[in-house]
Amino acid sequence: MANSRSGDSMTERIVRVLDTFQAERTTQTAAEIAERTGLPSSTTHRIIGNLVAAGLLERDDENRIRLGMRLWELALRGSSALRLRQAALPHMERVQTLVREHTQLAVLEHEEALFLERLSHPHAGANITRVAGRLPLNASSSGLVLLAHADPDVRDRVLSAPLRAVASETVTDPDTLRSLLASIRRRGYAIAPGSMEAVSTGVAVPLRERGEVVAALSVVLPRGAETTPAVNALVGSARAIEQDLRTMH
Protein backbone atom coordinates (compact mmCIF):
# COMPACT_ATOMS: atom_id res chain seq x y z
CA MET A 1 0.00 0.00 0.00
CA ALA A 2 1.32 3.45 -0.92
CA ASN A 3 2.34 5.77 1.84
CA SER A 4 0.86 9.24 2.36
CA ARG A 5 2.98 12.36 2.78
CA SER A 6 2.82 11.79 6.54
CA GLY A 7 4.34 8.34 6.07
CA ASP A 8 1.33 6.21 7.00
CA SER A 9 0.19 3.54 4.57
CA MET A 10 -3.27 3.24 3.04
CA THR A 11 -3.89 0.27 5.34
CA GLU A 12 -3.02 2.40 8.37
CA ARG A 13 -5.35 5.16 7.17
CA ILE A 14 -8.20 2.69 6.68
CA VAL A 15 -7.64 1.34 10.19
CA ARG A 16 -7.70 4.89 11.55
CA VAL A 17 -11.10 5.44 9.90
CA LEU A 18 -12.54 2.18 11.21
CA ASP A 19 -11.09 2.76 14.67
CA THR A 20 -13.17 5.93 15.11
CA PHE A 21 -16.23 3.74 15.64
CA GLN A 22 -16.81 2.85 19.28
CA ALA A 23 -19.46 0.98 21.25
CA GLU A 24 -20.94 4.32 22.29
CA ARG A 25 -20.41 5.92 18.84
CA THR A 26 -21.88 3.68 16.15
CA THR A 27 -22.72 6.34 13.54
CA GLN A 28 -20.76 9.41 12.45
CA THR A 29 -20.66 12.01 9.72
CA ALA A 30 -17.76 12.02 7.30
CA ALA A 31 -16.63 15.33 8.81
CA GLU A 32 -16.56 13.81 12.30
CA ILE A 33 -14.51 10.88 11.05
CA ALA A 34 -12.04 13.25 9.36
CA GLU A 35 -11.69 15.25 12.57
CA ARG A 36 -11.12 12.16 14.71
CA THR A 37 -8.57 10.61 12.34
CA GLY A 38 -6.72 13.84 11.66
CA LEU A 39 -6.75 12.96 7.96
CA PRO A 40 -7.50 15.54 5.26
CA SER A 41 -11.19 15.77 4.44
CA SER A 42 -10.63 14.73 0.81
CA THR A 43 -8.66 11.66 1.88
CA THR A 44 -11.30 10.70 4.45
CA HIS A 45 -14.14 11.04 1.94
CA ARG A 46 -12.25 8.94 -0.60
CA ILE A 47 -11.55 6.16 1.94
CA ILE A 48 -15.15 6.21 3.17
CA GLY A 49 -16.43 5.99 -0.41
CA ASN A 50 -14.22 2.99 -1.14
CA LEU A 51 -15.23 1.24 2.09
CA VAL A 52 -18.93 1.88 1.42
CA ALA A 53 -18.55 0.46 -2.09
CA ALA A 54 -16.92 -2.65 -0.59
CA GLY A 55 -19.68 -3.03 2.01
CA LEU A 56 -17.34 -2.48 4.95
CA LEU A 57 -19.13 0.77 5.80
CA GLU A 58 -22.73 1.80 5.18
CA ARG A 59 -24.63 5.09 4.89
CA ASP A 60 -27.95 5.54 6.67
CA ASP A 61 -30.91 7.64 5.47
CA GLU A 62 -29.30 10.77 6.94
CA ASN A 63 -26.00 10.06 5.13
CA ARG A 64 -24.29 9.19 8.40
CA ILE A 65 -21.70 6.42 8.32
CA ARG A 66 -21.81 3.14 10.24
CA LEU A 67 -19.95 -0.16 10.12
CA GLY A 68 -21.19 -2.44 7.35
CA MET A 69 -22.57 -5.94 7.60
CA ARG A 70 -19.81 -7.27 5.38
CA LEU A 71 -17.20 -6.18 7.93
CA TRP A 72 -19.08 -8.17 10.58
CA GLU A 73 -19.31 -11.15 8.21
CA LEU A 74 -15.60 -11.14 7.42
CA ALA A 75 -14.67 -10.73 11.08
CA LEU A 76 -16.55 -13.90 11.96
CA ARG A 77 -15.04 -16.14 9.30
CA GLY A 78 -12.54 -18.42 10.98
CA SER A 79 -12.28 -16.08 13.94
CA SER A 80 -10.67 -17.54 17.06
CA ALA A 81 -12.89 -15.17 19.05
CA LEU A 82 -16.01 -16.71 17.49
CA ARG A 83 -14.81 -20.22 18.30
CA LEU A 84 -14.09 -19.22 21.89
CA ARG A 85 -17.47 -17.50 22.24
CA GLN A 86 -19.31 -20.53 20.81
CA ALA A 87 -17.62 -22.84 23.30
CA ALA A 88 -18.20 -20.51 26.22
CA LEU A 89 -21.76 -19.33 25.69
CA PRO A 90 -23.71 -22.41 26.92
CA HIS A 91 -21.62 -22.50 30.10
CA MET A 92 -21.91 -18.75 30.56
CA GLU A 93 -25.68 -19.16 30.46
CA ARG A 94 -25.49 -21.67 33.32
CA VAL A 95 -23.38 -19.27 35.39
CA GLN A 96 -25.82 -16.47 34.59
CA THR A 97 -28.74 -18.60 35.78
CA LEU A 98 -27.00 -18.82 39.14
CA VAL A 99 -25.76 -15.24 39.58
CA ARG A 100 -28.60 -13.42 37.75
CA GLU A 101 -26.41 -10.35 37.37
CA HIS A 102 -23.71 -10.12 34.64
CA THR A 103 -21.56 -12.89 33.14
CA GLN A 104 -18.73 -11.93 30.77
CA LEU A 105 -16.01 -13.30 28.52
CA ALA A 106 -12.88 -11.25 27.79
CA VAL A 107 -9.56 -11.70 26.01
CA LEU A 108 -6.23 -9.87 26.06
CA GLU A 109 -5.90 -7.70 22.97
CA HIS A 110 -3.31 -4.93 22.50
CA GLU A 111 -2.72 -4.74 26.25
CA GLU A 112 -6.40 -4.17 27.04
CA ALA A 113 -9.29 -6.40 28.06
CA LEU A 114 -11.58 -6.87 25.05
CA PHE A 115 -15.03 -8.19 25.96
CA LEU A 116 -16.40 -10.78 23.52
CA GLU A 117 -19.70 -11.52 25.25
CA ARG A 118 -21.86 -10.33 28.13
CA LEU A 119 -25.05 -11.80 29.53
CA SER A 120 -27.09 -9.53 31.79
CA HIS A 121 -30.24 -9.96 33.85
CA PRO A 122 -32.85 -7.22 33.23
CA HIS A 123 -32.66 -6.16 36.87
CA ALA A 124 -28.90 -6.56 37.30
CA GLY A 125 -26.80 -3.88 38.93
CA ALA A 126 -24.36 -1.45 37.36
CA ASN A 127 -21.84 -2.59 34.75
CA ILE A 128 -19.86 -0.39 32.37
CA THR A 129 -18.54 -3.18 30.11
CA ARG A 130 -19.97 -3.69 26.63
CA VAL A 131 -19.60 -6.39 24.00
CA ALA A 132 -16.68 -5.36 21.75
CA GLY A 133 -15.75 -2.79 24.41
CA ARG A 134 -12.36 -2.45 26.03
CA LEU A 135 -11.08 -1.66 29.51
CA PRO A 136 -7.59 -1.16 30.94
CA LEU A 137 -6.21 -4.41 32.32
CA ASN A 138 -5.97 -3.00 35.84
CA ALA A 139 -9.62 -1.90 35.88
CA SER A 140 -11.64 -5.14 35.99
CA SER A 141 -11.44 -8.63 37.45
CA SER A 142 -11.19 -10.01 33.90
CA GLY A 143 -8.32 -7.67 33.07
CA LEU A 144 -6.51 -8.56 36.28
CA VAL A 145 -6.72 -12.28 35.46
CA LEU A 146 -5.50 -11.67 31.90
CA LEU A 147 -2.63 -9.48 33.10
CA ALA A 148 -1.67 -11.93 35.86
CA HIS A 149 -1.21 -14.68 33.26
CA ALA A 150 0.16 -12.53 30.43
CA ASP A 151 3.65 -12.83 29.04
CA PRO A 152 6.08 -11.20 31.51
CA ASP A 153 7.09 -8.65 28.85
CA VAL A 154 3.47 -7.58 28.45
CA ARG A 155 3.06 -7.36 32.21
CA ASP A 156 6.19 -5.23 32.54
CA ARG A 157 5.04 -2.84 29.79
CA VAL A 158 1.63 -2.40 31.41
CA LEU A 159 3.10 -1.89 34.87
CA SER A 160 5.68 0.62 33.64
CA ALA A 161 3.08 2.75 31.84
CA PRO A 162 0.62 5.08 33.59
CA LEU A 163 -2.22 3.00 35.06
CA ARG A 164 -5.61 4.57 34.40
CA ALA A 165 -8.23 4.70 37.13
CA VAL A 166 -11.76 3.84 35.99
CA ALA A 167 -13.12 4.15 39.54
CA SER A 168 -11.79 5.45 42.84
CA GLU A 169 -10.74 1.93 43.91
CA THR A 170 -9.04 0.91 40.66
CA VAL A 171 -5.50 -0.21 41.52
CA THR A 172 -3.07 2.25 39.95
CA ASP A 173 0.06 1.75 42.05
CA PRO A 174 2.48 -0.55 40.16
CA ASP A 175 3.89 -2.25 43.27
CA THR A 176 0.44 -2.90 44.71
CA LEU A 177 -0.74 -4.21 41.35
CA ARG A 178 2.27 -6.51 40.95
CA SER A 179 1.56 -8.02 44.38
CA LEU A 180 -2.12 -8.42 43.52
CA LEU A 181 -1.29 -10.21 40.25
CA ALA A 182 0.97 -12.67 42.08
CA SER A 183 -1.86 -13.38 44.52
CA ILE A 184 -4.27 -13.99 41.62
CA ARG A 185 -1.88 -16.53 40.08
CA ARG A 186 -1.62 -18.35 43.42
CA ARG A 187 -5.34 -18.40 44.17
CA GLY A 188 -6.54 -19.05 40.65
CA TYR A 189 -9.12 -16.26 40.59
CA ALA A 190 -9.54 -12.50 41.01
CA ILE A 191 -11.96 -10.59 43.20
CA ALA A 192 -12.05 -6.86 42.51
CA PRO A 193 -14.45 -4.86 44.67
CA GLY A 194 -15.04 -1.32 43.43
CA SER A 195 -12.51 -1.63 40.61
CA MET A 196 -14.93 -0.48 37.91
CA GLU A 197 -17.77 0.99 39.97
CA ALA A 198 -18.09 1.54 43.70
CA VAL A 199 -21.34 -0.45 43.88
CA SER A 200 -20.06 -3.65 42.24
CA THR A 201 -17.54 -6.46 42.69
CA GLY A 202 -15.95 -8.32 39.80
CA VAL A 203 -15.00 -12.00 40.08
CA ALA A 204 -12.98 -13.71 37.34
CA VAL A 205 -11.13 -16.94 36.57
CA PRO A 206 -8.71 -17.86 33.78
CA LEU A 207 -9.80 -19.93 30.80
CA ARG A 208 -7.08 -22.09 29.27
CA GLU A 209 -6.46 -23.86 26.00
CA ARG A 210 -3.48 -26.22 25.70
CA GLY A 211 -2.32 -24.94 29.06
CA GLU A 212 -2.23 -21.29 27.99
CA VAL A 213 -4.64 -18.70 29.39
CA VAL A 214 -6.65 -17.46 26.40
CA ALA A 215 -9.52 -15.65 28.12
CA ALA A 216 -11.09 -14.64 31.40
CA LEU A 217 -14.56 -15.69 32.49
CA SER A 218 -16.14 -13.30 34.98
CA VAL A 219 -19.24 -12.10 36.76
CA VAL A 220 -20.14 -8.70 38.16
CA LEU A 221 -21.97 -8.82 41.48
CA PRO A 222 -23.45 -6.20 43.77
CA ARG A 223 -20.89 -4.85 46.21
CA GLY A 224 -20.88 -6.95 49.38
CA ALA A 225 -22.45 -10.03 47.77
CA GLU A 226 -21.04 -13.44 48.75
CA THR A 227 -18.41 -14.34 46.13
CA THR A 228 -17.71 -18.02 46.90
CA PRO A 229 -20.68 -19.42 44.91
CA ALA A 230 -19.66 -17.31 41.92
CA VAL A 231 -16.01 -18.45 42.13
CA ASN A 232 -17.11 -22.09 42.26
CA ALA A 233 -19.49 -21.65 39.33
CA LEU A 234 -16.87 -19.88 37.24
CA VAL A 235 -14.18 -22.49 37.96
CA GLY A 236 -16.53 -25.34 37.02
CA SER A 237 -17.68 -23.59 33.85
CA ALA A 238 -14.12 -22.73 32.83
CA ARG A 239 -13.14 -26.39 33.08
CA ALA A 240 -16.18 -27.37 31.00
CA ILE A 241 -15.35 -24.78 28.34
CA GLU A 242 -11.76 -26.01 28.20
CA GLN A 243 -13.04 -29.54 27.64
CA ASP A 244 -15.30 -28.35 24.80
CA LEU A 245 -12.43 -26.42 23.19
CA ARG A 246 -10.40 -29.64 23.08
CA THR A 247 -13.11 -31.32 20.99
CA MET A 248 -13.84 -28.40 18.64
CA HIS A 249 -12.27 -28.21 15.21
CSV table of C-alpha atoms in Angstrom, one decimal:
chain,number,residue,atom,x,y,z
A,1,MET,CA,0.0,0.0,0.0
A,2,ALA,CA,1.3,3.5,-0.9
A,3,ASN,CA,2.3,5.8,1.8
A,4,SER,CA,0.9,9.2,2.4
A,5,ARG,CA,3.0,12.4,2.8
A,6,SER,CA,2.8,11.8,6.5
A,7,GLY,CA,4.3,8.3,6.1
A,8,ASP,CA,1.3,6.2,7.0
A,9,SER,CA,0.2,3.5,4.6
A,10,MET,CA,-3.3,3.2,3.0
A,11,THR,CA,-3.9,0.3,5.3
A,12,GLU,CA,-3.0,2.4,8.4
A,13,ARG,CA,-5.4,5.2,7.2
A,14,ILE,CA,-8.2,2.7,6.7
A,15,VAL,CA,-7.6,1.3,10.2
A,16,ARG,CA,-7.7,4.9,11.6
A,17,VAL,CA,-11.1,5.4,9.9
A,18,LEU,CA,-12.5,2.2,11.2
A,19,ASP,CA,-11.1,2.8,14.7
A,20,THR,CA,-13.2,5.9,15.1
A,21,PHE,CA,-16.2,3.7,15.6
A,22,GLN,CA,-16.8,2.9,19.3
A,23,ALA,CA,-19.5,1.0,21.2
A,24,GLU,CA,-20.9,4.3,22.3
A,25,ARG,CA,-20.4,5.9,18.8
A,26,THR,CA,-21.9,3.7,16.2
A,27,THR,CA,-22.7,6.3,13.5
A,28,GLN,CA,-20.8,9.4,12.5
A,29,THR,CA,-20.7,12.0,9.7
A,30,ALA,CA,-17.8,12.0,7.3
A,31,ALA,CA,-16.6,15.3,8.8
A,32,GLU,CA,-16.6,13.8,12.3
A,33,ILE,CA,-14.5,10.9,11.0
A,34,ALA,CA,-12.0,13.2,9.4
A,35,GLU,CA,-11.7,15.3,12.6
A,36,ARG,CA,-11.1,12.2,14.7
A,37,THR,CA,-8.6,10.6,12.3
A,38,GLY,CA,-6.7,13.8,11.7
A,39,LEU,CA,-6.7,13.0,8.0
A,40,PRO,CA,-7.5,15.5,5.3
A,41,SER,CA,-11.2,15.8,4.4
A,42,SER,CA,-10.6,14.7,0.8
A,43,THR,CA,-8.7,11.7,1.9
A,44,THR,CA,-11.3,10.7,4.4
A,45,HIS,CA,-14.1,11.0,1.9
A,46,ARG,CA,-12.3,8.9,-0.6
A,47,ILE,CA,-11.6,6.2,1.9
A,48,ILE,CA,-15.2,6.2,3.2
A,49,GLY,CA,-16.4,6.0,-0.4
A,50,ASN,CA,-14.2,3.0,-1.1
A,51,LEU,CA,-15.2,1.2,2.1
A,52,VAL,CA,-18.9,1.9,1.4
A,53,ALA,CA,-18.5,0.5,-2.1
A,54,ALA,CA,-16.9,-2.7,-0.6
A,55,GLY,CA,-19.7,-3.0,2.0
A,56,LEU,CA,-17.3,-2.5,4.9
A,57,LEU,CA,-19.1,0.8,5.8
A,58,GLU,CA,-22.7,1.8,5.2
A,59,ARG,CA,-24.6,5.1,4.9
A,60,ASP,CA,-27.9,5.5,6.7
A,61,ASP,CA,-30.9,7.6,5.5
A,62,GLU,CA,-29.3,10.8,6.9
A,63,ASN,CA,-26.0,10.1,5.1
A,64,ARG,CA,-24.3,9.2,8.4
A,65,ILE,CA,-21.7,6.4,8.3
A,66,ARG,CA,-21.8,3.1,10.2
A,67,LEU,CA,-19.9,-0.2,10.1
A,68,GLY,CA,-21.2,-2.4,7.4
A,69,MET,CA,-22.6,-5.9,7.6
A,70,ARG,CA,-19.8,-7.3,5.4
A,71,LEU,CA,-17.2,-6.2,7.9
A,72,TRP,CA,-19.1,-8.2,10.6
A,73,GLU,CA,-19.3,-11.2,8.2
A,74,LEU,CA,-15.6,-11.1,7.4
A,75,ALA,CA,-14.7,-10.7,11.1
A,76,LEU,CA,-16.5,-13.9,12.0
A,77,ARG,CA,-15.0,-16.1,9.3
A,78,GLY,CA,-12.5,-18.4,11.0
A,79,SER,CA,-12.3,-16.1,13.9
A,80,SER,CA,-10.7,-17.5,17.1
A,81,ALA,CA,-12.9,-15.2,19.0
A,82,LEU,CA,-16.0,-16.7,17.5
A,83,ARG,CA,-14.8,-20.2,18.3
A,84,LEU,CA,-14.1,-19.2,21.9
A,85,ARG,CA,-17.5,-17.5,22.2
A,86,GLN,CA,-19.3,-20.5,20.8
A,87,ALA,CA,-17.6,-22.8,23.3
A,88,ALA,CA,-18.2,-20.5,26.2
A,89,LEU,CA,-21.8,-19.3,25.7
A,90,PRO,CA,-23.7,-22.4,26.9
A,91,HIS,CA,-21.6,-22.5,30.1
A,92,MET,CA,-21.9,-18.7,30.6
A,93,GLU,CA,-25.7,-19.2,30.5
A,94,ARG,CA,-25.5,-21.7,33.3
A,95,VAL,CA,-23.4,-19.3,35.4
A,96,GLN,CA,-25.8,-16.5,34.6
A,97,THR,CA,-28.7,-18.6,35.8
A,98,LEU,CA,-27.0,-18.8,39.1
A,99,VAL,CA,-25.8,-15.2,39.6
A,100,ARG,CA,-28.6,-13.4,37.7
A,101,GLU,CA,-26.4,-10.3,37.4
A,102,HIS,CA,-23.7,-10.1,34.6
A,103,THR,CA,-21.6,-12.9,33.1
A,104,GLN,CA,-18.7,-11.9,30.8
A,105,LEU,CA,-16.0,-13.3,28.5
A,106,ALA,CA,-12.9,-11.2,27.8
A,107,VAL,CA,-9.6,-11.7,26.0
A,108,LEU,CA,-6.2,-9.9,26.1
A,109,GLU,CA,-5.9,-7.7,23.0
A,110,HIS,CA,-3.3,-4.9,22.5
A,111,GLU,CA,-2.7,-4.7,26.2
A,112,GLU,CA,-6.4,-4.2,27.0
A,113,ALA,CA,-9.3,-6.4,28.1
A,114,LEU,CA,-11.6,-6.9,25.1
A,115,PHE,CA,-15.0,-8.2,26.0
A,116,LEU,CA,-16.4,-10.8,23.5
A,117,GLU,CA,-19.7,-11.5,25.3
A,118,ARG,CA,-21.9,-10.3,28.1
A,119,LEU,CA,-25.1,-11.8,29.5
A,120,SER,CA,-27.1,-9.5,31.8
A,121,HIS,CA,-30.2,-10.0,33.8
A,122,PRO,CA,-32.9,-7.2,33.2
A,123,HIS,CA,-32.7,-6.2,36.9
A,124,ALA,CA,-28.9,-6.6,37.3
A,125,GLY,CA,-26.8,-3.9,38.9
A,126,ALA,CA,-24.4,-1.5,37.4
A,127,ASN,CA,-21.8,-2.6,34.8
A,128,ILE,CA,-19.9,-0.4,32.4
A,129,THR,CA,-18.5,-3.2,30.1
A,130,ARG,CA,-20.0,-3.7,26.6
A,131,VAL,CA,-19.6,-6.4,24.0
A,132,ALA,CA,-16.7,-5.4,21.8
A,133,GLY,CA,-15.8,-2.8,24.4
A,134,ARG,CA,-12.4,-2.4,26.0
A,135,LEU,CA,-11.1,-1.7,29.5
A,136,PRO,CA,-7.6,-1.2,30.9
A,137,LEU,CA,-6.2,-4.4,32.3
A,138,ASN,CA,-6.0,-3.0,35.8
A,139,ALA,CA,-9.6,-1.9,35.9
A,140,SER,CA,-11.6,-5.1,36.0
A,141,SER,CA,-11.4,-8.6,37.4
A,142,SER,CA,-11.2,-10.0,33.9
A,143,GLY,CA,-8.3,-7.7,33.1
A,144,LEU,CA,-6.5,-8.6,36.3
A,145,VAL,CA,-6.7,-12.3,35.5
A,146,LEU,CA,-5.5,-11.7,31.9
A,147,LEU,CA,-2.6,-9.5,33.1
A,148,ALA,CA,-1.7,-11.9,35.9
A,149,HIS,CA,-1.2,-14.7,33.3
A,150,ALA,CA,0.2,-12.5,30.4
A,151,ASP,CA,3.7,-12.8,29.0
A,152,PRO,CA,6.1,-11.2,31.5
A,153,ASP,CA,7.1,-8.6,28.9
A,154,VAL,CA,3.5,-7.6,28.5
A,155,ARG,CA,3.1,-7.4,32.2
A,156,ASP,CA,6.2,-5.2,32.5
A,157,ARG,CA,5.0,-2.8,29.8
A,158,VAL,CA,1.6,-2.4,31.4
A,159,LEU,CA,3.1,-1.9,34.9
A,160,SER,CA,5.7,0.6,33.6
A,161,ALA,CA,3.1,2.8,31.8
A,162,PRO,CA,0.6,5.1,33.6
A,163,LEU,CA,-2.2,3.0,35.1
A,164,ARG,CA,-5.6,4.6,34.4
A,165,ALA,CA,-8.2,4.7,37.1
A,166,VAL,CA,-11.8,3.8,36.0
A,167,ALA,CA,-13.1,4.2,39.5
A,168,SER,CA,-11.8,5.4,42.8
A,169,GLU,CA,-10.7,1.9,43.9
A,170,THR,CA,-9.0,0.9,40.7
A,171,VAL,CA,-5.5,-0.2,41.5
A,172,THR,CA,-3.1,2.2,39.9
A,173,ASP,CA,0.1,1.8,42.1
A,174,PRO,CA,2.5,-0.5,40.2
A,175,ASP,CA,3.9,-2.3,43.3
A,176,THR,CA,0.4,-2.9,44.7
A,177,LEU,CA,-0.7,-4.2,41.4
A,178,ARG,CA,2.3,-6.5,41.0
A,179,SER,CA,1.6,-8.0,44.4
A,180,LEU,CA,-2.1,-8.4,43.5
A,181,LEU,CA,-1.3,-10.2,40.3
A,182,ALA,CA,1.0,-12.7,42.1
A,183,SER,CA,-1.9,-13.4,44.5
A,184,ILE,CA,-4.3,-14.0,41.6
A,185,ARG,CA,-1.9,-16.5,40.1
A,186,ARG,CA,-1.6,-18.4,43.4
A,187,ARG,CA,-5.3,-18.4,44.2
A,188,GLY,CA,-6.5,-19.1,40.6
A,189,TYR,CA,-9.1,-16.3,40.6
A,190,ALA,CA,-9.5,-12.5,41.0
A,191,ILE,CA,-12.0,-10.6,43.2
A,192,ALA,CA,-12.1,-6.9,42.5
A,193,PRO,CA,-14.5,-4.9,44.7
A,194,GLY,CA,-15.0,-1.3,43.4
A,195,SER,CA,-12.5,-1.6,40.6
A,196,MET,CA,-14.9,-0.5,37.9
A,197,GLU,CA,-17.8,1.0,40.0
A,198,ALA,CA,-18.1,1.5,43.7
A,199,VAL,CA,-21.3,-0.5,43.9
A,200,SER,CA,-20.1,-3.6,42.2
A,201,THR,CA,-17.5,-6.5,42.7
A,202,GLY,CA,-16.0,-8.3,39.8
A,203,VAL,CA,-15.0,-12.0,40.1
A,204,ALA,CA,-13.0,-13.7,37.3
A,205,VAL,CA,-11.1,-16.9,36.6
A,206,PRO,CA,-8.7,-17.9,33.8
A,207,LEU,CA,-9.8,-19.9,30.8
A,208,ARG,CA,-7.1,-22.1,29.3
A,209,GLU,CA,-6.5,-23.9,26.0
A,210,ARG,CA,-3.5,-26.2,25.7
A,211,GLY,CA,-2.3,-24.9,29.1
A,212,GLU,CA,-2.2,-21.3,28.0
A,213,VAL,CA,-4.6,-18.7,29.4
A,214,VAL,CA,-6.6,-17.5,26.4
A,215,ALA,CA,-9.5,-15.6,28.1
A,216,ALA,CA,-11.1,-14.6,31.4
A,217,LEU,CA,-14.6,-15.7,32.5
A,218,SER,CA,-16.1,-13.3,35.0
A,219,VAL,CA,-19.2,-12.1,36.8
A,220,VAL,CA,-20.1,-8.7,38.2
A,221,LEU,CA,-22.0,-8.8,41.5
A,222,PRO,CA,-23.5,-6.2,43.8
A,223,ARG,CA,-20.9,-4.9,46.2
A,224,GLY,CA,-20.9,-7.0,49.4
A,225,ALA,CA,-22.4,-10.0,47.8
A,226,GLU,CA,-21.0,-13.4,48.7
A,227,THR,CA,-18.4,-14.3,46.1
A,228,THR,CA,-17.7,-18.0,46.9
A,229,PRO,CA,-20.7,-19.4,44.9
A,230,ALA,CA,-19.7,-17.3,41.9
A,231,VAL,CA,-16.0,-18.4,42.1
A,232,ASN,CA,-17.1,-22.1,42.3
A,233,ALA,CA,-19.5,-21.7,39.3
A,234,LEU,CA,-16.9,-19.9,37.2
A,235,VAL,CA,-14.2,-22.5,38.0
A,236,GLY,CA,-16.5,-25.3,37.0
A,237,SER,CA,-17.7,-23.6,33.9
A,238,ALA,CA,-14.1,-22.7,32.8
A,239,ARG,CA,-13.1,-26.4,33.1
A,240,ALA,CA,-16.2,-27.4,31.0
A,241,ILE,CA,-15.4,-24.8,28.3
A,242,GLU,CA,-11.8,-26.0,28.2
A,243,GLN,CA,-13.0,-29.5,27.6
A,244,ASP,CA,-15.3,-28.3,24.8
A,245,LEU,CA,-12.4,-26.4,23.2
A,246,ARG,CA,-10.4,-29.6,23.1
A,247,THR,CA,-13.1,-31.3,21.0
A,248,MET,CA,-13.8,-28.4,18.6
A,249,HIS,CA,-12.3,-28.2,15.2
